[in-house]
Structure formats: structure tokens, C-alpha cells
Amino acid sequence: MNTLDYIVLVGTLVSIAAYGLWRTRGRRDLHGYLKGAGNTPWFVIGLSIMATQASSTTFLSTPGQGFESGLGFVQNYFGAPLALIVIAIVFVPIYRRLNVYTAYEFLGKRFDQKTRLLGAALFLVQRGIGAAITIYAPAIVLSTVMGWSLNATILCTGALVLIYTAVGGSDAVNLTQKYQIGVIFLGMFAAFGVLVSKLPEWLSFGDALTVAGGLKKLEAVDFSFDVHKRYTLWSGIFGGMFLALSYFGTDQSQVQRYLSGGSVRESRLGLMFNGVFKIPMQFFILLLGALVFVFYQFERPPIFFNQTAWQQHARGESAEKMHALETNFAAAHAQRRDLLKAWIEAKHSGDPARIESARSAALAANDRAEAIRTEAKKAMSPEPGKSAKDSDYVFITFVLDYLPHGLIGLLVTVFFAAALSSKAGELNALGSTTTVDLYRHVIRRDAADAHYVIASKWFTAGWGVVAIALALCATLTENLIEFTNIVGSIFYGVPLGLFLTAFFLEKVGGTAVFWGALIAQVLVIVCYFATDIGYLWLNPLGCGLCMLFGVILQAVGGEKKLSFA
Amino acid sequence: MTPAPEPEDNDTGLPGLRSWRGVYLFVLGCFATYVAALAIFGRYFA
């Protein structure tokens, strides 16, 4: 990065944060601080929901997922439109009718206070970890590639978002997210344009898709019923729907976004905006990764994309082995490049026999090159027999090596803007839940609004500090975007079970559902560590177990019927 | 058990999609189109 890149990065991030602070200065009442002015239009709510969900891992890690495994990850989002419709029909009118600040207030009104506190506690634990990942994930990749200090990157990013979120509240989050998501789209479209322009002249866009498809990067939909596969149509629709129901319907970081609208209409349309655009957005980012894969078929890629780690290894005891791997990979890559070119030339000739023969030769060459890369990944792994992951470093490597200056700054801004927008939503929700469900409800009930606003600012800042502290201690081995979804899937099913029991099982009371939820959460955690089922299935499992145990305990215990209506 | 939406929100305010049922069907239609298009896209370039 040069001076121009740093000007783009710092100038954009600081000016958006300063604008958010300036526009929301002087907010004194709790309603305004937690819900905003109540006049947020639906498209801003829609963008805000999108920005809260799309953290920097979405833009840093998802292209790497597309590079490594193709478009199949898009199935993770197949349940989202269905879930958003259910939330618009069922959840939104209830939240707005009860005029709640947090989703967990509803649990208190429907069940009892211990269930409300359980819901809030599950959210605080899960989202507290999530907030740390949100800040750690981009920092580890960007600091490694840029040569920055990891701790300084975490501290600077964390401090900036902490200040404007704590001071400005919900409106500052909505306002800044609108501009941050604008910068994000601008940067991603620009990167896509540059990537396509840098493909070889003889390779049309259709040819690039042919190469990607031939190398199995465009298989977006898997119709098989194998529950051990992470991404299938069915795990996406059912598991993904439960994940999205829980995330958008019961996670305060999202609930707070659509409760900032002036009416049910604004909230619903904001959700439907995401129902329409979420899948195309993820498809676009994954396709970008698949095209980066095609690009690196014709430009020599590093054998291992985390070059900093590779070079450290290459200076150690296994230097000779690493050098041999690099030499072999260079030769295999050159052969693959030539055979892929021959395949495309054969395709243009229209001769089916020649096409098939050239295609087979190209695929075999790709298998040889990938086998060497796999060997290199195994050499980089601290655990014998396992492969180290480098997919999170793919897109940033492309950005730094092939984009012009100025645009590099814009793309690095994209990663940080996404981190800030997502973390702002999380901190805002953590502060609100702590204030409304714990502090105001348990510790100090009858203070003035101004007191709760100040308390909320301090709680927001406190959660920011906790997230930064956790991020400073974190280490990750999974692909970042997958890790985020795995943590979510472990903790999201049970809260959703609480809410669905509240909505649809009128005879189940607070004590039964409280213990049912605790047992279900323990079983989900055991299931994750003791079995190898795809993690998306943990969402319906946790939800179903919570509801089932609630019904059983209610039948056994005979608790008095409770109703919130 | 599910309360009815507030009366003033019955109109979606969207041209061509006046009822909420219409909006939800539109989103479902988009979803079905995406899945079909992605399946065809993958098969075509396989």
C-alpha cells in the first residue's frame, strides 16, 4: 500500500464515523438512543440489516471459499428468504405491538423473567464471542499480509467503532452502515471489473466460466440428501432457514435494526429487501472467488497463499522440501496453463472429440498441480496428516498483487468498513440488551431516561472492550466465514426454540421451556463435538429439542398455562 | 395468537405489489428463480 491507499483508507473510514457522530449529537432520551428517531426508511433498514450481517469475513473470506470449493456455499443462504417472510408475518407485528426495545423483553412478557434472562444471556454469550471474531478475523489476515502489528490493528479498528457506536447509538449505526455498505459495493464491483479485465485476452468471459465449471467451481446446487455434507439444497433450505430465523428473528443485533423503522411496513420491507438481494449478493462474491481461481490458472499463484507463514517455514529446517515443492508446483502450473489454453482452443474449433481429449488432459494437469498444493498445505500444518488453510488469504493476495493503487486502498477500506458496520450493530445490541434486560430490569428499575442512556453508552463501550480483549487472545484454524456460521449454529437453535414455543405452544409455561432450553443447549454442544453431521443441522436440532423438552416438561410438571395475549 | 398488523400498514406502498401476500409471493418467486437459475448455471458449465 502506498500513500494514496492510506489516504483512501483512513479518510473514508474516519469521515463516515465522524459524520455518524455529528448527525446524532445531543441524543438524550432512551428511545432515541436505542431505536433511533423512529423514521428510518425501509431501504436504509434493509441496507443496515445487510451491513450488520455482512462482516468483513463476508468480503475477505467468501471469495476464498469460492476459490477453494466453488459456489456451493451459496446454499447456506437458501433458507434466508423463507425465514425473512416468516419473521415479517409473525415476529415483526408482535415486537411492534408490545413496543419492546429488545427481543428478550417479549420472552419476559410471554413466559417469566428467568426465561427472559436466559434468552438475553444466550444472546450476550454468543454475540460477545461473535463480536470478538468480527474484529479478530480481518485483523489476522490484514496484519499478516500488510506486515502490520496484529494487536495494533485490533485496537485501532475496535476503538474507532467503539467510539461512534457508544456515543451515537442506534441512529449512528444505521447512518454509518448506509455509507459503509455503499463503499463496500463500490469496491467489490471495481474488483470484479479489474479481475475480468486482467483475464488473458484470448479468454472470453464465457470461456472463463467454462474453465471454472470444468474444474468444478460452479456447482452451486447439490440435490443429495447426505447429512454429512456441509452444503446441500436441503441443509441450506431447512438448516439455513432455522439459522436465519434465529439470527434475524431473535438476535438483538438484527431485531434492533428493523425496530428502528417508523412502522410495521418499514420493518417488513427492510426484511423483504434482504429476502430478494441476499442470495444474489452471496452468489456474486462467490463467483468473484471462482473467477480469481480461473485468473490464477493463467497467472502463477503462490503455492500457499499465506506467504508470510510460508516464508517463515521456508527459512526453517524443511527449507529444502519447501523449495522442491515450489519448483514442482511451478512446472505443474505451467503445464496446466498450456493444457487449459489448448482446451479452450479446442472448444473454439467445435470438434467434439478434440474438445473431450483436451478437456481430459487439462483436468488431469489441474489434479497434478492441486496435489502439489495439497502437499504444501500439509507441510504447513502443525498437525500431521491435516492441511493448513490458506483460503482467507486468496482474495487479499489478488488485491495487493494485481489491483492499481487507490483501488487497493478502496478494497482494504471495504474489509474494514464491513468489520466496522457489523461490529457496530453487534455492540449496539449488546449494550441495549445489557441495559434493558439486565440493568434496568434487575439492578435499577426507576431511574430517568438520561441515566439509562449514559448506562447504555458505558455498557456498549464495555462490550467493545471485552470484544477487543477476546480478539487479542483469539486463535482460529477454520475458514473464517465457516467458523462464524459454526458458532452461530451451535447457539442459535435454542433461542429460536424459545421464541417459537412462545408463539405457537400456548400451553407451555416459563419453567418448562427454561429447563427444556438448558437441556437442549447442552445436547447441541455435545452433538457438535461428538458427531460429524453438517453444522447447519444443529439449528433445527436445537430448536426442535428446546420445543420438545418444553412440551414434555410441561406435561410432566403440569405448570399452569400462561399466555401473553 | 399472532396479532394482526397495524391497520395503516395494510398498504405496502409498492407500485404493483399492493398487498403483503403479493410481496411475500414475489420474494418466494425470486427465491425459486434463483435456485433454478443456479442449478441450470452449474449444469450448463459442468
Coordinates of C-alpha atoms in Angstrom, one line a residue, chain A residues 78 82 85 88-89 94 97 209 213-214 218 221 263-265 268-269 272 276 279-280 283 502-503 506 564, chain B residues 1-3 5-6 9 11-14 20 23-24 26-28 31 34-35 38-39 41-43 45-46:
Chain A
F78 CA -31.2 -20.6 0.8
L82 CA -38.2 -18.1 3.7
I85 CA -41.0 -13.9 5.3
A88 CA -42.2 -10.3 8.7
I89 CA -45.5 -12.1 9.2
I94 CA -45.7 -8.8 17.9
R97 CA -47.4 -4.2 19.2
L209 CA -16.9 -19.8 -16.9
G213 CA -17.2 -25.1 -14.5
G214 CA -14.8 -27.8 -15.8
L218 CA -19.7 -23.6 -10.4
V221 CA -26.8 -26.7 -6.0
S263 CA -44.0 1.3 11.3
V264 CA -44.6 -2.4 10.6
R265 CA -44.4 -1.5 6.9
R268 CA -41.2 -5.6 6.8
L269 CA -40.0 -4.0 3.6
M272 CA -38.0 -8.3 2.3
V276 CA -34.6 -10.5 -2.5
I279 CA -28.7 -14.7 -2.4
P280 CA -27.6 -12.7 -5.4
F283 CA -23.5 -15.5 -5.4
A502 CA -43.7 -18.6 22.8
F503 CA -45.5 -18.0 19.6
E506 CA -49.6 -21.6 24.3
F564 CA -49.1 -13.3 26.8
Chain B
M1 CA -52.3 -15.8 18.7
T2 CA -50.5 -13.7 16.1
P3 CA -51.8 -10.2 16.2
P5 CA -50.7 -5.9 11.5
E6 CA -51.4 -2.3 12.3
D9 CA -49.7 -0.8 7.3
D11 CA -50.9 -1.0 2.1
T12 CA -47.3 -1.9 1.2
G13 CA -46.8 1.4 -0.7
L14 CA -45.1 -0.5 -3.5
W20 CA -48.4 -8.1 1.7
V23 CA -44.9 -9.0 -1.6
Y24 CA -44.3 -12.4 0.0
F26 CA -42.8 -12.0 -5.1
V27 CA -39.9 -12.9 -2.7
L28 CA -40.8 -16.6 -2.9
F31 CA -36.0 -17.4 -4.4
Y34 CA -32.5 -18.1 -8.0
V35 CA -32.4 -21.8 -7.1
L38 CA -28.1 -21.6 -10.1
A39 CA -28.9 -25.3 -10.8
F41 CA -25.9 -22.4 -14.4
G42 CA -23.9 -25.2 -12.7
R43 CA -25.1 -27.9 -15.1
F45 CA -20.9 -25.1 -17.3
A46 CA -20.2 -28.5 -15.8

